[in-house]
Tab-separated table of C-alpha atoms in Angstrom:
chain	number	residue	atom	x	y	z
B	63	UNK	CA	-20.314	-38.957	-37.435
B	64	UNK	CA	-17.472	-40.595	-35.530
B	65	UNK	CA	-15.213	-42.284	-38.090
B	66	UNK	CA	-12.900	-43.941	-35.548
B	67	UNK	CA	-12.603	-47.730	-35.761
B	68	UNK	CA	-14.638	-49.523	-33.132
B	69	UNK	CA	-12.535	-50.461	-30.069
B	70	UNK	CA	-11.997	-54.159	-29.416
B	71	UNK	CA	-12.641	-55.530	-25.924
B	72	UNK	CA	-11.150	-58.953	-25.093
B	73	UNK	CA	-12.061	-60.731	-21.854
B	74	UNK	CA	-11.571	-64.194	-20.437
B	75	UNK	CA	-15.051	-64.661	-18.962
B	76	UNK	CA	-18.569	-63.401	-19.608
B	77	UNK	CA	-19.408	-60.836	-16.954
B	78	UNK	CA	-16.129	-58.930	-17.003
B	79	UNK	CA	-17.868	-56.277	-19.088
B	80	UNK	CA	-19.753	-55.207	-15.948
B	81	UNK	CA	-16.569	-53.685	-14.506
B	82	UNK	CA	-16.515	-51.113	-17.344
B	83	UNK	CA	-20.227	-50.993	-18.142
B	84	UNK	CA	-20.153	-47.235	-18.746
B	85	UNK	CA	-17.246	-47.494	-21.177
B	86	UNK	CA	-18.948	-50.334	-23.083
B	87	UNK	CA	-22.157	-48.293	-23.200
B	88	UNK	CA	-20.308	-45.277	-24.580
B	89	UNK	CA	-17.889	-46.947	-26.994
B	90	UNK	CA	-19.937	-49.992	-28.120
B	91	UNK	CA	-16.847	-52.124	-28.760
B	92	UNK	CA	-16.453	-55.367	-30.608
B	93	UNK	CA	-16.310	-57.903	-27.768
B	94	UNK	CA	-14.330	-61.144	-27.764
B	95	UNK	CA	-14.790	-63.636	-24.910
B	96	UNK	CA	-12.455	-66.611	-24.562
B	97	UNK	CA	-14.617	-68.889	-22.407
B	98	UNK	CA	-18.282	-69.455	-21.636
B	99	UNK	CA	-17.745	-68.770	-17.928
B	100	UNK	CA	-19.146	-72.170	-17.023
B	101	UNK	CA	-16.676	-72.807	-14.211
B	102	UNK	CA	-16.596	-76.088	-12.285
B	103	UNK	CA	-20.401	-76.410	-12.346
B	104	UNK	CA	-20.589	-76.315	-16.152
B	105	UNK	CA	-23.188	-73.507	-16.292
B	106	UNK	CA	-22.506	-71.063	-19.109
B	107	UNK	CA	-22.876	-67.303	-18.530
B	108	UNK	CA	-22.610	-66.484	-22.214
B	109	UNK	CA	-26.317	-65.807	-22.830
B	110	UNK	CA	-26.396	-63.191	-20.069
B	111	UNK	CA	-23.430	-61.350	-21.559
B	112	UNK	CA	-24.846	-61.591	-25.086
B	113	UNK	CA	-28.097	-60.036	-23.902
B	114	UNK	CA	-26.330	-57.238	-22.035
B	115	UNK	CA	-24.086	-56.410	-24.992
B	116	UNK	CA	-27.103	-56.275	-27.297
B	117	UNK	CA	-28.809	-53.794	-24.968
B	118	UNK	CA	-25.656	-51.664	-24.891
B	119	UNK	CA	-25.152	-51.723	-28.658
B	120	UNK	CA	-21.878	-53.660	-28.482
B	121	UNK	CA	-21.172	-56.469	-30.944
B	122	UNK	CA	-19.891	-60.008	-30.278
B	123	UNK	CA	-16.808	-61.052	-32.230
B	124	UNK	CA	-16.005	-64.396	-33.832
B	125	UNK	CA	-14.282	-65.571	-30.637
B	126	UNK	CA	-17.218	-65.537	-28.230
B	127	UNK	CA	-17.324	-68.226	-25.572
B	128	UNK	CA	-15.036	-70.386	-27.665
B	129	UNK	CA	-14.059	-72.721	-24.796
B	130	UNK	CA	-15.655	-74.034	-21.629
B	131	UNK	CA	-13.493	-73.091	-18.664
B	132	UNK	CA	-12.649	-76.755	-18.161
B	133	UNK	CA	-11.303	-77.025	-21.715
B	134	UNK	CA	-9.028	-74.010	-21.264
B	135	UNK	CA	-7.655	-75.433	-18.014
B	136	UNK	CA	-7.122	-78.869	-19.550
B	137	UNK	CA	-5.268	-77.302	-22.489
B	138	UNK	CA	-3.005	-75.436	-20.056
B	139	UNK	CA	-2.294	-78.568	-18.057
B	140	UNK	CA	-1.620	-80.583	-21.224
B	141	UNK	CA	0.701	-77.952	-22.700
B	142	UNK	CA	-1.510	-77.586	-25.796
B	143	UNK	CA	0.229	-74.429	-26.943
B	144	UNK	CA	-1.067	-74.761	-30.498
B	145	UNK	CA	-4.594	-74.023	-29.279
B	146	UNK	CA	-3.458	-70.757	-27.728
B	147	UNK	CA	-1.158	-69.631	-30.542
B	148	UNK	CA	-4.064	-70.264	-32.913
B	149	UNK	CA	-6.354	-68.101	-30.780
B	150	UNK	CA	-3.766	-65.313	-30.673
B	151	UNK	CA	-3.511	-65.415	-34.456
B	152	UNK	CA	-7.300	-65.350	-34.803
B	153	UNK	CA	-7.575	-62.346	-32.512
B	154	UNK	CA	-4.799	-60.631	-34.477
B	155	UNK	CA	-6.809	-61.246	-37.639
B	156	UNK	CA	-9.789	-59.520	-36.047
B	157	UNK	CA	-7.649	-56.508	-35.124
B	158	UNK	CA	-6.293	-56.273	-38.662
B	159	UNK	CA	-9.706	-56.721	-40.277
B	160	UNK	CA	-11.384	-54.078	-38.136
B	161	UNK	CA	-8.499	-51.594	-38.253
B	162	UNK	CA	-8.558	-51.402	-34.448
B	163	UNK	CA	-6.489	-48.642	-32.876
B	164	UNK	CA	-7.615	-49.281	-29.269
B	165	UNK	CA	-7.810	-52.636	-27.506
B	166	UNK	CA	-8.892	-53.179	-23.906
B	167	UNK	CA	-8.735	-56.488	-22.052
B	168	UNK	CA	-8.141	-58.308	-18.800
B	169	UNK	CA	-4.985	-57.560	-16.857
B	170	UNK	CA	-2.470	-60.152	-15.719
B	171	UNK	CA	-2.942	-60.177	-11.939
B	172	UNK	CA	-2.022	-63.707	-10.853
B	173	UNK	CA	-5.588	-64.161	-9.630
B	174	UNK	CA	-7.156	-66.467	-12.216
B	175	UNK	CA	-5.155	-68.334	-14.879
B	176	UNK	CA	-7.808	-67.642	-17.521
B	177	UNK	CA	-7.458	-63.901	-16.970
B	178	UNK	CA	-3.689	-64.160	-17.291
B	179	UNK	CA	-3.941	-66.289	-20.437
B	180	UNK	CA	-6.278	-63.681	-21.906
B	181	UNK	CA	-3.676	-60.972	-21.341
B	182	UNK	CA	-0.931	-63.124	-22.862
B	183	UNK	CA	-3.021	-63.828	-25.957
B	184	UNK	CA	-3.987	-60.189	-26.273
B	185	UNK	CA	-0.433	-58.820	-26.049
B	186	UNK	CA	0.643	-61.350	-28.668
B	187	UNK	CA	-2.292	-60.573	-30.962
B	188	UNK	CA	-1.681	-56.831	-30.774
B	189	UNK	CA	1.991	-57.263	-31.630
B	190	UNK	CA	1.119	-59.575	-34.521
B	191	UNK	CA	-1.429	-57.090	-35.867
B	192	UNK	CA	0.997	-54.177	-35.555
B	193	UNK	CA	3.662	-56.156	-37.408
B	194	UNK	CA	1.255	-56.957	-40.244
B	195	UNK	CA	-0.195	-53.473	-40.678
B	196	UNK	CA	2.431	-51.040	-39.370
B	197	UNK	CA	-0.411	-49.464	-37.372
B	198	UNK	CA	0.096	-48.756	-33.671
B	199	UNK	CA	-2.605	-50.119	-31.359
B	200	UNK	CA	-3.174	-48.712	-27.873
B	201	UNK	CA	-3.103	-51.581	-25.365
B	202	UNK	CA	-5.072	-51.081	-22.136
B	203	UNK	CA	-6.174	-53.324	-19.291
B	204	UNK	CA	-8.959	-53.493	-16.751
B	205	UNK	CA	-8.085	-54.819	-13.305
B	206	UNK	CA	-10.545	-57.285	-11.840
B	207	UNK	CA	-8.969	-58.642	-8.667
B	208	UNK	CA	-8.014	-55.474	-6.841
B	209	UNK	CA	-9.695	-52.196	-5.992
B	210	UNK	CA	-12.489	-51.161	-8.381
B	211	UNK	CA	-10.771	-47.963	-9.539
B	212	UNK	CA	-6.982	-48.388	-9.745
B	213	UNK	CA	-5.043	-45.862	-11.738
B	214	UNK	CA	-1.609	-44.795	-12.843
B	215	UNK	CA	-0.375	-41.492	-14.148
B	216	UNK	CA	-1.328	-42.467	-17.698
B	217	UNK	CA	-4.648	-44.186	-16.939
B	218	UNK	CA	-7.754	-43.371	-18.952
B	219	UNK	CA	-10.512	-42.602	-16.475
B	220	UNK	CA	-14.230	-42.406	-17.193
B	221	UNK	CA	-16.311	-40.894	-14.386
B	222	UNK	CA	-19.946	-41.965	-14.577
B	223	UNK	CA	-22.765	-39.556	-13.816
B	224	UNK	CA	-25.531	-40.676	-11.485
B	225	UNK	CA	-27.734	-42.054	-14.273
B	226	UNK	CA	-24.896	-44.081	-15.823
B	227	UNK	CA	-23.866	-45.409	-12.407
B	228	UNK	CA	-27.430	-46.518	-11.719
B	229	UNK	CA	-27.596	-48.293	-15.098
B	230	UNK	CA	-24.357	-50.065	-14.218
B	231	UNK	CA	-25.713	-51.118	-10.817
B	232	UNK	CA	-28.947	-52.391	-12.361
B	233	UNK	CA	-27.100	-54.356	-15.052
B	234	UNK	CA	-24.847	-55.977	-12.445
B	235	UNK	CA	-27.737	-56.972	-10.197
B	236	UNK	CA	-29.730	-58.275	-13.173
B	237	UNK	CA	-26.842	-60.562	-14.195
B	238	UNK	CA	-28.226	-63.630	-12.447
B	239	UNK	CA	-25.150	-65.881	-12.543
B	240	UNK	CA	-23.035	-63.207	-10.836
B	241	UNK	CA	-25.557	-61.861	-8.335
B	242	UNK	CA	-23.738	-63.170	-5.266
B	243	UNK	CA	-20.389	-61.779	-6.476
B	244	UNK	CA	-22.004	-58.413	-7.212
B	245	UNK	CA	-23.612	-58.196	-3.782
B	246	UNK	CA	-20.321	-59.113	-2.102
B	247	UNK	CA	-18.438	-56.459	-4.094
B	248	UNK	CA	-21.005	-53.771	-3.285
B	249	UNK	CA	-20.907	-54.689	0.396
B	250	UNK	CA	-17.112	-54.593	0.424
B	251	UNK	CA	-16.502	-51.441	-1.602
B	252	UNK	CA	-19.820	-49.593	-1.873
B	253	UNK	CA	-21.485	-48.381	-5.054
B	254	UNK	CA	-19.513	-45.148	-5.242
B	255	UNK	CA	-16.265	-47.081	-5.803
B	256	UNK	CA	-17.630	-48.176	-9.178
B	257	UNK	CA	-18.308	-44.675	-10.468
B	258	UNK	CA	-14.806	-44.369	-11.931
B	259	UNK	CA	-13.838	-46.783	-14.713
B	260	UNK	CA	-10.110	-47.063	-15.291
B	261	UNK	CA	-8.259	-48.333	-18.355
B	262	UNK	CA	-4.616	-48.897	-17.467
B	263	UNK	CA	-1.931	-48.737	-20.181
B	264	UNK	CA	0.192	-51.843	-19.823
B	265	UNK	CA	3.666	-52.953	-20.791
B	266	UNK	CA	3.164	-55.861	-23.214
B	267	UNK	CA	4.845	-59.216	-22.637
B	268	UNK	CA	5.292	-58.460	-18.924
B	269	UNK	CA	3.768	-61.778	-17.913
B	270	UNK	CA	5.306	-62.630	-14.548
B	271	UNK	CA	2.801	-62.203	-11.701
B	272	UNK	CA	3.976	-59.756	-9.069
B	273	UNK	CA	3.139	-62.212	-6.296
B	274	UNK	CA	4.857	-65.592	-6.221
B	275	UNK	CA	3.339	-68.070	-6.019
B	276	UNK	CA	0.302	-66.414	-7.587
B	277	UNK	CA	-3.069	-66.601	-5.873
B	278	UNK	CA	-4.420	-69.150	-8.354
B	279	UNK	CA	-1.774	-71.676	-7.282
B	280	UNK	CA	-2.668	-71.378	-3.608
B	281	UNK	CA	-6.374	-71.533	-4.422
B	282	UNK	CA	-5.780	-74.530	-6.683
B	283	UNK	CA	-3.963	-76.370	-3.930
B	284	UNK	CA	-6.953	-75.867	-1.630
B	285	UNK	CA	-9.333	-77.112	-4.320
B	286	UNK	CA	-7.209	-80.176	-5.006
B	287	UNK	CA	-7.115	-80.941	-1.282
B	288	UNK	CA	-10.914	-80.640	-1.215
B	289	UNK	CA	-11.234	-83.046	-4.143
B	290	UNK	CA	-12.680	-80.446	-6.528
B	291	UNK	CA	-9.694	-80.257	-8.920
B	292	UNK	CA	-7.354	-83.036	-9.972
B	293	UNK	CA	-4.254	-80.897	-10.567
B	294	UNK	CA	-2.977	-77.429	-9.771
B	295	UNK	CA	-2.274	-74.975	-12.588
B	296	UNK	CA	1.106	-73.401	-11.851
B	297	UNK	CA	2.859	-70.399	-13.293
B	298	UNK	CA	6.290	-71.938	-13.865
B	299	UNK	CA	5.001	-75.287	-15.049
B	300	UNK	CA	2.129	-74.161	-17.258
B	301	UNK	CA	1.849	-70.412	-17.931
B	302	UNK	CA	5.535	-69.571	-18.333
B	303	UNK	CA	6.004	-72.220	-21.075
B	304	UNK	CA	2.889	-70.909	-22.811
B	305	UNK	CA	4.400	-67.427	-22.687
B	306	UNK	CA	7.567	-68.766	-24.315
B	307	UNK	CA	5.507	-70.406	-27.069
B	308	UNK	CA	3.558	-67.203	-27.730
B	309	UNK	CA	6.728	-65.097	-27.782
B	310	UNK	CA	8.276	-67.534	-30.245
B	311	UNK	CA	5.195	-67.375	-32.471
B	312	UNK	CA	5.407	-63.596	-32.411
B	313	UNK	CA	9.135	-63.598	-33.202
B	314	UNK	CA	8.570	-65.828	-36.236
B	315	UNK	CA	6.283	-63.292	-37.937
B	316	UNK	CA	8.088	-61.870	-40.973
């Protein structure tokens, strides 16, 4: 019997688990999801992820679709840092309670503010949990916006066999709310690009997007111009102050 604590997988949106379907199938992590993935249309993807996780033997955590996407964006725009520091503390409590030694979650890529917030919360939660327990926790990320199989010298790489790759393809195509995204990704990269699943060790609290302004600002400006959004979420105005609040919360832990 494997006596290791169950890994914890923390993602911003339902559906991100498809990127590392083989790893989820093998490790059966405890899965935390910040939002319901409802997007601007208000249609939740949570049921599809819950069903997939059940088939894979993974377990939902207490934070599972906690916020509609619109609520997370409104909290960012309003500077409601207490909401996010509370979530970081709750996630830390989960890590302490489960004795987690490995955590995997979304990377900060400057692509979607929810993804970046997820990474900020996760780095904070891991540091809080380590401070409370004295136990080191491996902190890894999955990249969602770039190539399907990025790696660094220290990356953890899982190479799927043909059967596991076919199960991953079938799960992605059966995920109705993401079918168009899946088809676009397969057309762009091909199925073989998704055979390798990469967990990238990250440097915590490195929260400045490499590209300035980040993609989500430029996309937000287009959406505001089209009348879809009212305001643009910006790194310096909204995410950087949240990062300061989270770092302060972490520093105040005895």
